[in-house]
Amino acid sequence: MRGQRRGGRPMTTARRDAYTPETLLTVAVQIFNERGYDGTSMEHLSKAAGISKSSIYHHVAGKEELLRRAVSRALDSLFAILEENGARRGRAIERVEYVTRRTVEVLVAELPYVTLLLRVRGNTKTERWALERRREFDQRVADLLKAAAADGDLRADVDIRLATRLLFGMVNSLVEWYRPHPGGGYDADQVAETVVQLAFDGLRTGS
Amino acid sequence: MRGQRRGGRPMTTARRDAYTPETLLTVAVQIFNERGYDGTSMEHLSKAAGISKSSIYHHVAGKEELLRRAVSRALDSLFAILEENGARRGRAIERVEYVTRRTVEVLVAELPYVTLLLRVRGNTKTERWALERRREFDQRVADLLKAAAADGDLRADVDIRLATRLLFGMVNSLVEWYRPHPGGGYDADQVAETVVQLAFDGLRTGS
């Protein structure tokens, strides 16, 4: 939207300047999700963004920096949930329900970023760091579930570690099938509420 | 195991003969899952199997036939569940719990084949056919859930289509994290039971 610039600087400069690290990140995340991080070259990013490789290097050191920024955005949003009041106060069962609901909301709000995070495989330093941080988040939720079990609020006949895996399996599956539908489909609130109902109260009547 | 052959035929023939379509399929599925179907060439298959490309063509017309055989194995196992007594008799809620439990068991028993099926994207005729059959299976389970809801056995405040998606999300997530651990970890029965408990009765005490 900054095509008209004062001072009549050359178009190439104007185009490069129109790209902020933020808009470049949006394009990079889309291409990483389409082609896989390993399968994406700076050439692909340059073509998709419609700017030269040197213009990209003006903003970032390389594709690994773009990956780091993208997964950081997803991780920061997820870890921020754990600092919210709902995650810090009240019985553990209420806190874990709160975190589950908010995780779904963050996943929907930051869909491309969380999708990329969940597809990270661990071939580079940044990927290994992202995997480590994911495990840390999962562990924090598992700890909450354990505390809820210790309070007697979770069924004793269920293995909590296995239940944590399945809960995350259900929540994370959203990146595979959930698509925002303006004017139709499910909104984030409904999905978040259904996940919590299913996981904690089950689908059966009277349960 | 057929290294020693009567008649002293040349070793190359012996090696080719040692490969049945079944053992070739095992190798192909592993490579498809590692590299992606699109990213796998006949050259990759030939190297992984340790036999020449012409030996592979002795057994199959090409890699798409290997894909078709592999996803057919997964699909046949899944559809066979629907013909079992537990899926055909009794209240819909009992039938859908039975199908859920058996789906987890099939998924664990046929892990590489179901993994491949769930990763199919739809670029070839075989992939589109596999996606269509998957949707058919999902629809059959969704119909059972609808029947259970009509019987009044499922909560009325949950959107059944959304619940079906989440249930499959949870079940299908197994291909991402479940690994059989001889002498440790979770066995198929425990995972199947926990999925059913979580989905139908929820994690909360007294539910």
mmCIF file of C-alpha atoms in Angstrom:
data_model
loop_
_atom_site.group_PDB
_atom_site.id
_atom_site.type_symbol
_atom_site.label_atom_id
_atom_site.label_comp_id
_atom_site.label_asym_id
_atom_site.label_seq_id
_atom_site.Cartn_x
_atom_site.Cartn_y
_atom_site.Cartn_z
ATOM 1 C CA MET A 1 0.000 0.000 0.000
ATOM 2 C CA ARG A 2 3.066 2.202 -0.078
ATOM 3 C CA GLY A 3 3.427 2.291 -3.881
ATOM 4 C CA GLN A 4 3.296 6.081 -4.012
ATOM 5 C CA ARG A 5 6.359 7.410 -2.278
ATOM 6 C CA ARG A 6 7.559 10.930 -1.805
ATOM 7 C CA GLY A 7 10.895 11.882 -3.324
ATOM 8 C CA GLY A 8 10.601 9.608 -6.377
ATOM 9 C CA ARG A 9 12.954 6.873 -5.188
ATOM 10 C CA PRO A 10 13.403 3.971 -7.623
ATOM 11 C CA MET A 11 10.606 1.379 -7.648
ATOM 12 C CA THR A 12 12.883 -1.477 -6.555
ATOM 13 C CA THR A 13 13.751 0.370 -3.367
ATOM 14 C CA ALA A 14 10.105 1.192 -2.777
ATOM 15 C CA ARG A 15 9.160 -2.481 -3.143
ATOM 16 C CA ARG A 16 11.886 -3.604 -0.795
ATOM 17 C CA ASP A 17 10.864 -0.994 1.748
ATOM 18 C CA ALA A 18 7.231 -2.065 1.457
ATOM 19 C CA TYR A 19 8.290 -5.426 2.879
ATOM 20 C CA THR A 20 8.537 -5.403 6.619
ATOM 21 C CA PRO A 21 9.962 -8.408 8.448
ATOM 22 C CA GLU A 22 6.325 -9.084 9.452
ATOM 23 C CA THR A 23 4.914 -9.359 5.905
ATOM 24 C CA LEU A 24 7.958 -11.371 4.803
ATOM 25 C CA LEU A 25 7.276 -13.729 7.713
ATOM 26 C CA THR A 26 3.669 -14.228 6.587
ATOM 27 C CA VAL A 27 4.834 -15.294 3.134
ATOM 28 C CA ALA A 28 7.654 -17.479 4.477
ATOM 29 C CA VAL A 29 5.347 -19.378 6.845
ATOM 30 C CA GLN A 30 2.927 -20.088 4.007
ATOM 31 C CA ILE A 31 5.706 -21.449 1.775
ATOM 32 C CA PHE A 32 7.297 -23.467 4.624
ATOM 33 C CA ASN A 33 3.883 -25.068 5.277
ATOM 34 C CA GLU A 34 3.327 -25.804 1.578
ATOM 35 C CA ARG A 35 6.768 -27.155 0.678
ATOM 36 C CA GLY A 36 8.137 -28.169 4.052
ATOM 37 C CA TYR A 37 10.992 -26.226 5.660
ATOM 38 C CA ASP A 38 13.659 -28.539 4.200
ATOM 39 C CA GLY A 39 12.111 -28.264 0.734
ATOM 40 C CA THR A 40 12.090 -24.449 0.743
ATOM 41 C CA SER A 41 15.023 -22.510 -0.749
ATOM 42 C CA MET A 42 15.707 -18.780 -0.590
ATOM 43 C CA GLU A 43 14.819 -18.867 -4.305
ATOM 44 C CA HIS A 44 11.323 -20.136 -3.460
ATOM 45 C CA LEU A 45 10.908 -17.441 -0.815
ATOM 46 C CA SER A 46 12.139 -14.764 -3.205
ATOM 47 C CA LYS A 47 9.656 -15.834 -5.899
ATOM 48 C CA ALA A 48 6.721 -16.115 -3.493
ATOM 49 C CA ALA A 49 7.430 -12.729 -1.931
ATOM 50 C CA GLY A 50 8.080 -11.118 -5.305
ATOM 51 C CA ILE A 51 11.311 -9.543 -4.070
ATOM 52 C CA SER A 52 14.948 -10.352 -4.725
ATOM 53 C CA LYS A 53 17.000 -12.595 -2.501
ATOM 54 C CA SER A 54 19.217 -9.646 -1.569
ATOM 55 C CA SER A 55 16.121 -7.765 -0.432
ATOM 56 C CA ILE A 56 15.263 -10.705 1.841
ATOM 57 C CA TYR A 57 18.805 -10.689 3.212
ATOM 58 C CA HIS A 58 18.234 -6.998 3.964
ATOM 59 C CA HIS A 59 15.716 -8.171 6.597
ATOM 60 C CA VAL A 60 16.958 -11.546 7.807
ATOM 61 C CA ALA A 61 20.161 -13.572 7.887
ATOM 62 C CA GLY A 62 18.536 -16.521 6.106
ATOM 63 C CA LYS A 63 15.663 -18.961 6.101
ATOM 64 C CA GLU A 64 16.533 -20.367 9.528
ATOM 65 C CA GLU A 65 15.972 -16.905 11.036
ATOM 66 C CA LEU A 66 12.546 -16.804 9.401
ATOM 67 C CA LEU A 67 11.781 -20.224 10.875
ATOM 68 C CA ARG A 68 12.938 -19.092 14.307
ATOM 69 C CA ARG A 69 10.756 -15.986 14.169
ATOM 70 C CA ALA A 70 7.755 -17.962 12.974
ATOM 71 C CA VAL A 71 7.905 -20.737 15.566
ATOM 72 C CA SER A 72 8.760 -18.162 18.262
ATOM 73 C CA ARG A 73 5.489 -16.411 17.495
ATOM 74 C CA ALA A 74 3.572 -19.686 18.015
ATOM 75 C CA LEU A 75 5.561 -20.646 21.129
ATOM 76 C CA ASP A 76 5.286 -17.175 22.716
ATOM 77 C CA SER A 77 1.501 -17.260 22.250
ATOM 78 C CA LEU A 78 1.268 -20.742 23.772
ATOM 79 C CA PHE A 79 3.523 -20.002 26.767
ATOM 80 C CA ALA A 80 1.668 -16.711 27.383
ATOM 81 C CA ILE A 81 -1.444 -18.816 28.156
ATOM 82 C CA LEU A 82 0.314 -20.318 31.164
ATOM 83 C CA GLU A 83 0.831 -16.818 32.623
ATOM 84 C CA GLU A 84 -2.849 -15.870 32.368
ATOM 85 C CA ASN A 85 -4.932 -15.761 35.553
ATOM 86 C CA GLY A 86 -7.112 -18.684 34.484
ATOM 87 C CA ALA A 87 -4.027 -20.878 34.228
ATOM 88 C CA ARG A 88 -2.606 -19.799 37.584
ATOM 89 C CA ARG A 89 -5.564 -19.649 39.944
ATOM 90 C CA GLY A 90 -8.177 -22.099 41.112
ATOM 91 C CA ARG A 91 -8.255 -25.887 41.243
ATOM 92 C CA ALA A 92 -5.909 -27.724 38.874
ATOM 93 C CA ILE A 93 -8.876 -29.207 36.964
ATOM 94 C CA GLU A 94 -10.195 -25.712 36.247
ATOM 95 C CA ARG A 95 -6.747 -24.502 35.267
ATOM 96 C CA VAL A 96 -6.200 -27.402 32.865
ATOM 97 C CA GLU A 97 -9.602 -26.849 31.261
ATOM 98 C CA TYR A 98 -8.744 -23.177 30.894
ATOM 99 C CA VAL A 99 -5.381 -23.979 29.287
ATOM 100 C CA THR A 100 -7.009 -26.509 26.922
ATOM 101 C CA ARG A 101 -9.625 -23.975 25.810
ATOM 102 C CA ARG A 102 -7.050 -21.207 25.337
ATOM 103 C CA THR A 103 -4.669 -23.540 23.474
ATOM 104 C CA VAL A 104 -7.407 -24.221 20.920
ATOM 105 C CA GLU A 105 -8.053 -20.477 20.630
ATOM 106 C CA VAL A 106 -4.350 -19.703 20.077
ATOM 107 C CA LEU A 107 -4.103 -22.530 17.576
ATOM 108 C CA VAL A 108 -6.992 -21.106 15.550
ATOM 109 C CA ALA A 109 -5.763 -17.493 15.865
ATOM 110 C CA GLU A 110 -2.191 -18.393 14.843
ATOM 111 C CA LEU A 111 -3.036 -21.337 12.583
ATOM 112 C CA PRO A 112 -0.161 -21.087 10.038
ATOM 113 C CA TYR A 113 2.417 -20.461 12.782
ATOM 114 C CA VAL A 114 1.273 -23.331 14.991
ATOM 115 C CA THR A 115 0.988 -25.598 11.920
ATOM 116 C CA LEU A 116 4.648 -24.886 11.149
ATOM 117 C CA LEU A 117 5.617 -25.474 14.784
ATOM 118 C CA LEU A 118 3.859 -28.847 14.833
ATOM 119 C CA ARG A 119 5.548 -29.945 11.602
ATOM 120 C CA VAL A 120 9.072 -29.116 12.745
ATOM 121 C CA ARG A 121 11.224 -32.241 12.605
ATOM 122 C CA GLY A 122 14.548 -31.391 14.224
ATOM 123 C CA ASN A 123 17.181 -31.254 11.455
ATOM 124 C CA THR A 124 18.577 -27.833 12.407
ATOM 125 C CA LYS A 125 19.475 -26.110 15.678
ATOM 126 C CA THR A 126 16.333 -23.959 15.456
ATOM 127 C CA GLU A 127 14.130 -27.005 14.852
ATOM 128 C CA ARG A 128 15.643 -28.859 17.801
ATOM 129 C CA TRP A 129 15.115 -25.792 19.980
ATOM 130 C CA ALA A 130 11.463 -25.584 18.836
ATOM 131 C CA LEU A 131 10.910 -29.275 19.621
ATOM 132 C CA GLU A 132 12.438 -28.757 23.068
ATOM 133 C CA ARG A 133 10.132 -25.811 23.776
ATOM 134 C CA ARG A 134 7.092 -27.816 22.560
ATOM 135 C CA ARG A 135 7.979 -30.647 24.926
ATOM 136 C CA GLU A 136 8.309 -28.063 27.716
ATOM 137 C CA PHE A 137 4.802 -26.756 27.024
ATOM 138 C CA ASP A 138 3.361 -30.281 26.859
ATOM 139 C CA GLN A 139 5.101 -31.047 30.157
ATOM 140 C CA ARG A 140 3.537 -28.001 31.823
ATOM 141 C CA VAL A 141 0.072 -29.200 30.761
ATOM 142 C CA ALA A 142 0.870 -32.772 31.826
ATOM 143 C CA ASP A 143 1.897 -31.391 35.250
ATOM 144 C CA LEU A 144 -1.461 -29.626 35.549
ATOM 145 C CA LEU A 145 -3.285 -32.855 34.655
ATOM 146 C CA LYS A 146 -1.229 -34.708 37.271
ATOM 147 C CA ALA A 147 -2.150 -32.094 39.872
ATOM 148 C CA ALA A 148 -5.833 -32.474 38.931
ATOM 149 C CA ALA A 149 -5.506 -36.240 39.316
ATOM 150 C CA ALA A 150 -3.843 -35.758 42.723
ATOM 151 C CA ASP A 151 -6.824 -33.564 43.739
ATOM 152 C CA GLY A 152 -9.074 -36.516 42.879
ATOM 153 C CA ASP A 153 -10.689 -34.563 40.042
ATOM 154 C CA LEU A 154 -9.533 -36.899 37.258
ATOM 155 C CA ARG A 155 -10.473 -40.550 36.837
ATOM 156 C CA ALA A 156 -8.011 -42.815 38.580
ATOM 157 C CA ASP A 157 -8.319 -45.544 35.945
ATOM 158 C CA VAL A 158 -6.731 -43.468 33.183
ATOM 159 C CA ASP A 159 -2.981 -43.201 32.612
ATOM 160 C CA ILE A 160 -2.373 -39.431 32.761
ATOM 161 C CA ARG A 161 0.629 -39.446 30.421
ATOM 162 C CA LEU A 162 -1.366 -41.342 27.809
ATOM 163 C CA ALA A 163 -4.369 -39.057 28.304
ATOM 164 C CA THR A 164 -2.109 -36.012 27.825
ATOM 165 C CA ARG A 165 -0.867 -37.453 24.529
ATOM 166 C CA LEU A 166 -4.416 -38.075 23.336
ATOM 167 C CA LEU A 167 -5.604 -34.631 24.443
ATOM 168 C CA PHE A 168 -2.790 -32.957 22.502
ATOM 169 C CA GLY A 169 -3.443 -35.336 19.606
ATOM 170 C CA MET A 170 -7.019 -34.098 19.456
ATOM 171 C CA VAL A 171 -6.112 -30.408 19.863
ATOM 172 C CA ASN A 172 -3.181 -30.507 17.438
ATOM 173 C CA SER A 173 -5.275 -32.316 14.804
ATOM 174 C CA LEU A 174 -6.952 -28.942 14.253
ATOM 175 C CA VAL A 175 -4.043 -27.816 12.083
ATOM 176 C CA GLU A 176 -4.870 -30.664 9.683
ATOM 177 C CA TRP A 177 -8.593 -30.072 9.233
ATOM 178 C CA TYR A 178 -9.707 -26.772 10.747
ATOM 179 C CA ARG A 179 -10.116 -23.936 8.281
ATOM 180 C CA PRO A 180 -11.616 -20.600 9.244
ATOM 181 C CA HIS A 181 -14.867 -20.127 7.339
ATOM 182 C CA PRO A 182 -16.006 -16.524 7.228
ATOM 183 C CA GLY A 183 -19.770 -16.770 7.389
ATOM 184 C CA GLY A 184 -19.927 -20.504 8.076
ATOM 185 C CA GLY A 185 -18.229 -23.467 9.719
ATOM 186 C CA TYR A 186 -17.058 -23.508 13.323
ATOM 187 C CA ASP A 187 -15.716 -20.532 15.198
ATOM 188 C CA ALA A 188 -12.829 -20.823 17.629
ATOM 189 C CA ASP A 189 -15.129 -20.602 20.689
ATOM 190 C CA GLN A 190 -17.274 -23.518 19.575
ATOM 191 C CA VAL A 191 -14.273 -25.707 18.783
ATOM 192 C CA ALA A 192 -12.601 -24.823 22.094
ATOM 193 C CA GLU A 193 -15.793 -25.575 24.038
ATOM 194 C CA THR A 194 -16.355 -28.905 22.241
ATOM 195 C CA VAL A 195 -12.760 -30.019 22.860
ATOM 196 C CA VAL A 196 -13.150 -29.310 26.590
ATOM 197 C CA GLN A 197 -16.571 -31.022 26.763
ATOM 198 C CA LEU A 198 -15.313 -34.081 24.921
ATOM 199 C CA ALA A 199 -12.044 -34.430 26.833
ATOM 200 C CA PHE A 200 -13.337 -33.750 30.345
ATOM 201 C CA ASP A 201 -16.993 -34.769 30.313
ATOM 202 C CA GLY A 202 -17.148 -37.165 27.367
ATOM 203 C CA LEU A 203 -19.778 -37.467 24.665
ATOM 204 C CA ARG A 204 -22.107 -39.799 26.527
ATOM 205 C CA THR A 205 -25.377 -38.512 27.954
ATOM 206 C CA GLY A 206 -25.445 -37.928 31.667
ATOM 207 C CA SER A 207 -21.701 -37.998 31.899
ATOM 208 C CA MET B 1 15.324 -67.003 3.976
ATOM 209 C CA ARG B 2 15.465 -68.494 0.515
ATOM 210 C CA GLY B 3 19.181 -67.881 -0.063
ATOM 211 C CA GLN B 4 19.933 -71.565 -0.629
ATOM 212 C CA ARG B 5 18.181 -72.657 -3.792
ATOM 213 C CA ARG B 6 18.237 -75.959 -5.554
ATOM 214 C CA GLY B 7 19.552 -76.041 -9.120
ATOM 215 C CA GLY B 8 22.268 -73.409 -8.650
ATOM 216 C CA ARG B 9 20.494 -70.583 -10.458
ATOM 217 C CA PRO B 10 22.445 -67.295 -10.609
ATOM 218 C CA MET B 11 22.381 -65.216 -7.420
ATOM 219 C CA THR B 12 20.634 -62.264 -9.068
ATOM 220 C CA THR B 13 17.685 -64.455 -9.926
ATOM 221 C CA ALA B 14 17.663 -65.867 -6.439
ATOM 222 C CA ARG B 15 17.590 -62.377 -4.915
ATOM 223 C CA ARG B 16 14.789 -61.287 -7.195
ATOM 224 C CA ASP B 17 12.837 -64.414 -6.364
ATOM 225 C CA ALA B 18 13.415 -63.852 -2.671
ATOM 226 C CA TYR B 19 11.347 -60.673 -2.996
ATOM 227 C CA THR B 20 7.646 -61.319 -2.864
ATOM 228 C CA PRO B 21 5.211 -58.478 -3.577
ATOM 229 C CA GLU B 22 4.588 -58.537 0.201
ATOM 230 C CA THR B 23 8.194 -57.889 1.285
ATOM 231 C CA LEU B 24 8.591 -55.284 -1.462
ATOM 232 C CA LEU B 25 5.462 -53.572 -0.113
ATOM 233 C CA THR B 26 6.925 -53.446 3.410
ATOM 234 C CA VAL B 27 10.017 -51.646 2.123
ATOM 235 C CA ALA B 28 8.017 -49.326 -0.151
ATOM 236 C CA VAL B 29 5.681 -48.225 2.669
ATOM 237 C CA GLN B 30 8.646 -47.434 4.885
ATOM 238 C CA ILE B 31 10.297 -45.300 2.190
ATOM 239 C CA PHE B 32 6.997 -43.570 1.255
ATOM 240 C CA ASN B 33 6.535 -42.642 4.925
ATOM 241 C CA GLU B 34 10.116 -41.397 5.254
ATOM 242 C CA ARG B 35 10.386 -39.413 2.001
ATOM 243 C CA GLY B 36 6.745 -38.777 1.173
ATOM 244 C CA TYR B 37 5.109 -40.502 -1.790
ATOM 245 C CA ASP B 38 5.860 -37.591 -4.157
ATOM 246 C CA GLY B 39 9.479 -37.501 -3.032
ATOM 247 C CA THR B 40 10.060 -41.223 -3.657
ATOM 248 C CA SER B 41 11.472 -42.398 -6.986
ATOM 249 C CA MET B 42 11.803 -45.963 -8.298
ATOM 250 C CA GLU B 43 15.528 -45.374 -7.756
ATOM 251 C CA HIS B 44 14.937 -44.801 -4.017
ATOM 252 C CA LEU B 45 12.809 -47.956 -3.830
ATOM 253 C CA SER B 46 15.392 -49.966 -5.713
ATOM 254 C CA LYS B 47 18.187 -48.839 -3.369
ATOM 255 C CA ALA B 48 16.141 -49.420 -0.213
ATOM 256 C CA ALA B 49 15.039 -52.873 -1.328
ATOM 257 C CA GLY B 50 18.513 -53.760 -2.560
ATOM 258 C CA ILE B 51 17.161 -55.017 -5.879
ATOM 259 C CA SER B 52 17.231 -53.562 -9.371
ATOM 260 C CA LYS B 53 14.438 -51.446 -10.790
ATOM 261 C CA SER B 54 13.715 -54.143 -13.371
ATOM 262 C CA SER B 55 13.260 -56.627 -10.537
ATOM 263 C CA ILE B 56 10.697 -54.296 -8.988
ATOM 264 C CA TYR B 57 8.902 -54.018 -12.335
ATOM 265 C CA HIS B 58 8.800 -57.833 -12.326
ATOM 266 C CA HIS B 59 6.356 -57.516 -9.403
ATOM 267 C CA VAL B 60 4.500 -54.241 -9.940
ATOM 268 C CA ALA B 61 3.721 -51.783 -12.736
ATOM 269 C CA GLY B 62 5.241 -48.878 -10.808
ATOM 270 C CA LYS B 63 5.218 -46.935 -7.575
ATOM 271 C CA GLU B 64 1.541 -46.022 -7.866
ATOM 272 C CA GLU B 65 0.652 -49.721 -7.759
ATOM 273 C CA LEU B 66 2.704 -50.057 -4.563
ATOM 274 C CA LEU B 67 0.823 -47.093 -3.106
ATOM 275 C CA ARG B 68 -2.521 -48.620 -4.096
ATOM 276 C CA ARG B 69 -1.645 -51.956 -2.502
ATOM 277 C CA ALA B 70 -0.404 -50.277 0.661
ATOM 278 C CA VAL B 71 -3.397 -48.009 1.230
ATOM 279 C CA SER B 72 -5.752 -50.851 0.233
ATOM 280 C CA ARG B 73 -4.331 -52.910 3.061
ATOM 281 C CA ALA B 74 -5.110 -50.111 5.542
ATOM 282 C CA LEU B 75 -8.549 -49.405 4.065
ATOM 283 C CA ASP B 76 -9.550 -53.094 3.893
ATOM 284 C CA SER B 77 -8.645 -53.512 7.577
ATOM 285 C CA LEU B 78 -10.630 -50.422 8.542
ATOM 286 C CA PHE B 79 -13.738 -51.313 6.505
ATOM 287 C CA ALA B 80 -13.613 -54.899 7.806
ATOM 288 C CA ILE B 81 -14.306 -53.462 11.297
ATOM 289 C CA LEU B 82 -17.697 -52.253 10.115
ATOM 290 C CA GLU B 83 -18.666 -55.829 9.157
ATOM 291 C CA GLU B 84 -17.817 -57.270 12.568
ATOM 292 C CA ASN B 85 -20.673 -58.231 14.896
ATOM 293 C CA GLY B 86 -19.787 -55.535 17.434
ATOM 294 C CA ALA B 87 -20.264 -52.883 14.755
ATOM 295 C CA ARG B 88 -23.567 -54.284 13.507
ATOM 296 C CA ARG B 89 -25.506 -55.312 16.604
ATOM 297 C CA GLY B 90 -26.689 -53.502 19.696
ATOM 298 C CA ARG B 91 -27.369 -49.851 20.428
ATOM 299 C CA ALA B 92 -25.626 -47.302 18.222
ATOM 300 C CA ILE B 93 -23.613 -45.969 21.198
ATOM 301 C CA GLU B 94 -22.217 -49.459 21.828
ATOM 302 C CA ARG B 95 -21.500 -49.939 18.142
ATOM 303 C CA VAL B 96 -19.658 -46.620 17.858
ATOM 304 C CA GLU B 97 -17.572 -47.402 20.956
ATOM 305 C CA TYR B 98 -16.752 -50.795 19.453
ATOM 306 C CA VAL B 99 -15.710 -49.214 16.128
ATOM 307 C CA THR B 100 -13.580 -46.592 17.928
ATOM 308 C CA ARG B 101 -11.795 -49.272 19.967
ATOM 309 C CA ARG B 102 -11.212 -51.498 16.924
ATOM 310 C CA THR B 103 -10.036 -48.543 14.804
ATOM 311 C CA VAL B 104 -7.292 -47.861 17.348
ATOM 312 C CA GLU B 105 -6.360 -51.554 17.316
ATOM 313 C CA VAL B 106 -6.161 -51.645 13.501
ATOM 314 C CA LEU B 107 -4.166 -48.437 13.501
ATOM 315 C CA VAL B 108 -1.621 -49.925 15.895
ATOM 316 C CA ALA B 109 -1.523 -53.306 14.103
ATOM 317 C CA GLU B 110 -1.102 -51.715 10.662
ATOM 318 C CA LEU B 111 0.779 -48.589 11.777
ATOM 319 C CA PRO B 112 2.966 -47.958 8.666
ATOM 320 C CA TYR B 113 0.048 -48.642 6.291
ATOM 321 C CA VAL B 114 -2.425 -46.388 8.126
ATOM 322 C CA THR B 115 0.283 -43.718 8.500
ATOM 323 C CA LEU B 116 0.704 -43.716 4.717
ATOM 324 C CA LEU B 117 -3.074 -43.614 4.212
ATOM 325 C CA LEU B 118 -3.427 -40.597 6.511
ATOM 326 C CA ARG B 119 -0.626 -38.718 4.733
ATOM 327 C CA VAL B 120 -2.060 -39.182 1.243
ATOM 328 C CA ARG B 121 -2.652 -35.779 -0.332
ATOM 329 C CA GLY B 122 -4.539 -36.383 -3.589
ATOM 330 C CA ASN B 123 -2.135 -35.643 -6.459
ATOM 331 C CA THR B 124 -2.705 -38.926 -8.329
ATOM 332 C CA LYS B 125 -5.749 -41.038 -9.178
ATOM 333 C CA THR B 126 -4.812 -43.561 -6.482
ATOM 334 C CA GLU B 127 -4.414 -40.844 -3.870
ATOM 335 C CA ARG B 128 -7.790 -39.300 -4.764
ATOM 336 C CA TRP B 129 -9.397 -42.756 -4.554
ATOM 337 C CA ALA B 130 -7.801 -43.310 -1.126
ATOM 338 C CA LEU B 131 -9.056 -39.933 0.126
ATOM 339 C CA GLU B 132 -12.543 -40.783 -1.119
ATOM 340 C CA ARG B 133 -12.527 -44.139 0.717
ATOM 341 C CA ARG B 134 -11.246 -42.445 3.893
ATOM 342 C CA ARG B 135 -14.113 -39.961 3.750
ATOM 343 C CA GLU B 136 -16.499 -42.911 3.269
ATOM 344 C CA PHE B 137 -15.178 -44.585 6.416
ATOM 345 C CA ASP B 138 -15.372 -41.341 8.409
ATOM 346 C CA GLN B 139 -18.937 -40.886 7.155
ATOM 347 C CA ARG B 140 -19.919 -44.384 8.336
ATOM 348 C CA VAL B 141 -18.636 -43.563 11.821
ATOM 349 C CA ALA B 142 -20.316 -40.134 11.755
ATOM 350 C CA ASP B 143 -23.601 -41.907 10.850
ATOM 351 C CA LEU B 144 -23.210 -44.194 13.872
ATOM 352 C CA LEU B 145 -22.596 -41.180 16.116
ATOM 353 C CA LYS B 146 -25.698 -39.499 14.671
ATOM 354 C CA ALA B 147 -27.733 -42.637 15.383
ATOM 355 C CA ALA B 148 -26.415 -42.671 18.971
ATOM 356 C CA ALA B 149 -27.396 -39.008 19.333
ATOM 357 C CA ALA B 150 -30.889 -39.810 17.955
ATOM 358 C CA ASP B 151 -31.172 -42.572 20.581
ATOM 359 C CA GLY B 152 -30.489 -39.908 23.212
ATOM 360 C CA ASP B 153 -27.223 -41.557 24.196
ATOM 361 C CA LEU B 154 -24.971 -38.633 23.206
ATOM 362 C CA ARG B 155 -25.009 -35.151 24.706
ATOM 363 C CA ALA B 156 -27.358 -32.862 22.830
ATOM 364 C CA ASP B 157 -25.157 -29.794 23.346
ATOM 365 C CA VAL B 158 -22.331 -31.116 21.167
ATOM 366 C CA ASP B 159 -22.177 -30.701 17.387
ATOM 367 C CA ILE B 160 -21.836 -34.294 16.148
ATOM 368 C CA ARG B 161 -19.904 -33.454 13.003
ATOM 369 C CA LEU B 162 -17.390 -31.449 15.009
ATOM 370 C CA ALA B 163 -17.167 -34.217 17.618
ATOM 371 C CA THR B 164 -16.507 -36.759 14.834
ATOM 372 C CA ARG B 165 -13.648 -34.612 13.532
ATOM 373 C CA LEU B 166 -12.136 -34.335 17.008
ATOM 374 C CA LEU B 167 -12.555 -38.047 17.700
ATOM 375 C CA PHE B 168 -10.750 -38.929 14.467
ATOM 376 C CA GLY B 169 -8.187 -36.221 15.234
ATOM 377 C CA MET B 170 -7.421 -37.944 18.514
ATOM 378 C CA VAL B 171 -7.370 -41.468 17.038
ATOM 379 C CA ASN B 172 -5.363 -40.512 13.950
ATOM 380 C CA SER B 173 -2.800 -38.618 16.041
ATOM 381 C CA LEU B 174 -1.538 -42.057 17.074
ATOM 382 C CA VAL B 175 0.410 -42.359 13.820
ATOM 383 C CA GLU B 176 2.427 -39.298 14.882
ATOM 384 C CA TRP B 177 3.418 -40.364 18.384
ATOM 385 C CA TYR B 178 2.570 -44.014 19.066
ATOM 386 C CA ARG B 179 5.480 -46.418 18.753
ATOM 387 C CA PRO B 180 5.207 -50.054 19.770
ATOM 388 C CA HIS B 181 7.566 -50.691 22.679
ATOM 389 C CA PRO B 182 8.342 -54.351 23.200
ATOM 390 C CA GLY B 183 8.612 -54.699 26.960
ATOM 391 C CA GLY B 184 7.407 -51.179 27.772
ATOM 392 C CA GLY B 185 5.118 -48.333 26.776
ATOM 393 C CA TYR B 186 1.461 -48.742 25.979
ATOM 394 C CA ASP B 187 -0.088 -51.761 24.339
ATOM 395 C CA ALA B 188 -2.881 -51.459 21.798
ATOM 396 C CA ASP B 189 -5.578 -52.531 24.293
ATOM 397 C CA GLN B 190 -4.654 -49.842 26.795
ATOM 398 C CA VAL B 191 -4.570 -47.111 24.148
ATOM 399 C CA ALA B 192 -7.897 -48.272 22.666
ATOM 400 C CA GLU B 193 -9.515 -48.347 26.124
ATOM 401 C CA THR B 194 -8.192 -44.892 27.060
ATOM 402 C CA VAL B 195 -9.420 -43.369 23.779
ATOM 403 C CA VAL B 196 -12.917 -44.752 24.413
ATOM 404 C CA GLN B 197 -12.922 -43.632 28.072
ATOM 405 C CA LEU B 198 -11.730 -40.138 27.181
ATOM 406 C CA ALA B 199 -14.074 -39.636 24.220
ATOM 407 C CA PHE B 200 -17.251 -41.092 25.709
ATOM 408 C CA ASP B 201 -16.921 -40.643 29.468
ATOM 409 C CA GLY B 202 -14.371 -37.844 29.740
ATOM 410 C CA LEU B 203 -11.447 -37.485 32.105
ATOM 411 C CA ARG B 204 -13.342 -35.895 34.978
ATOM 412 C CA THR B 205 -14.120 -37.904 38.104
ATOM 413 C CA GLY B 206 -17.640 -39.153 38.412
ATOM 414 C CA SER B 207 -18.362 -38.499 34.775
#
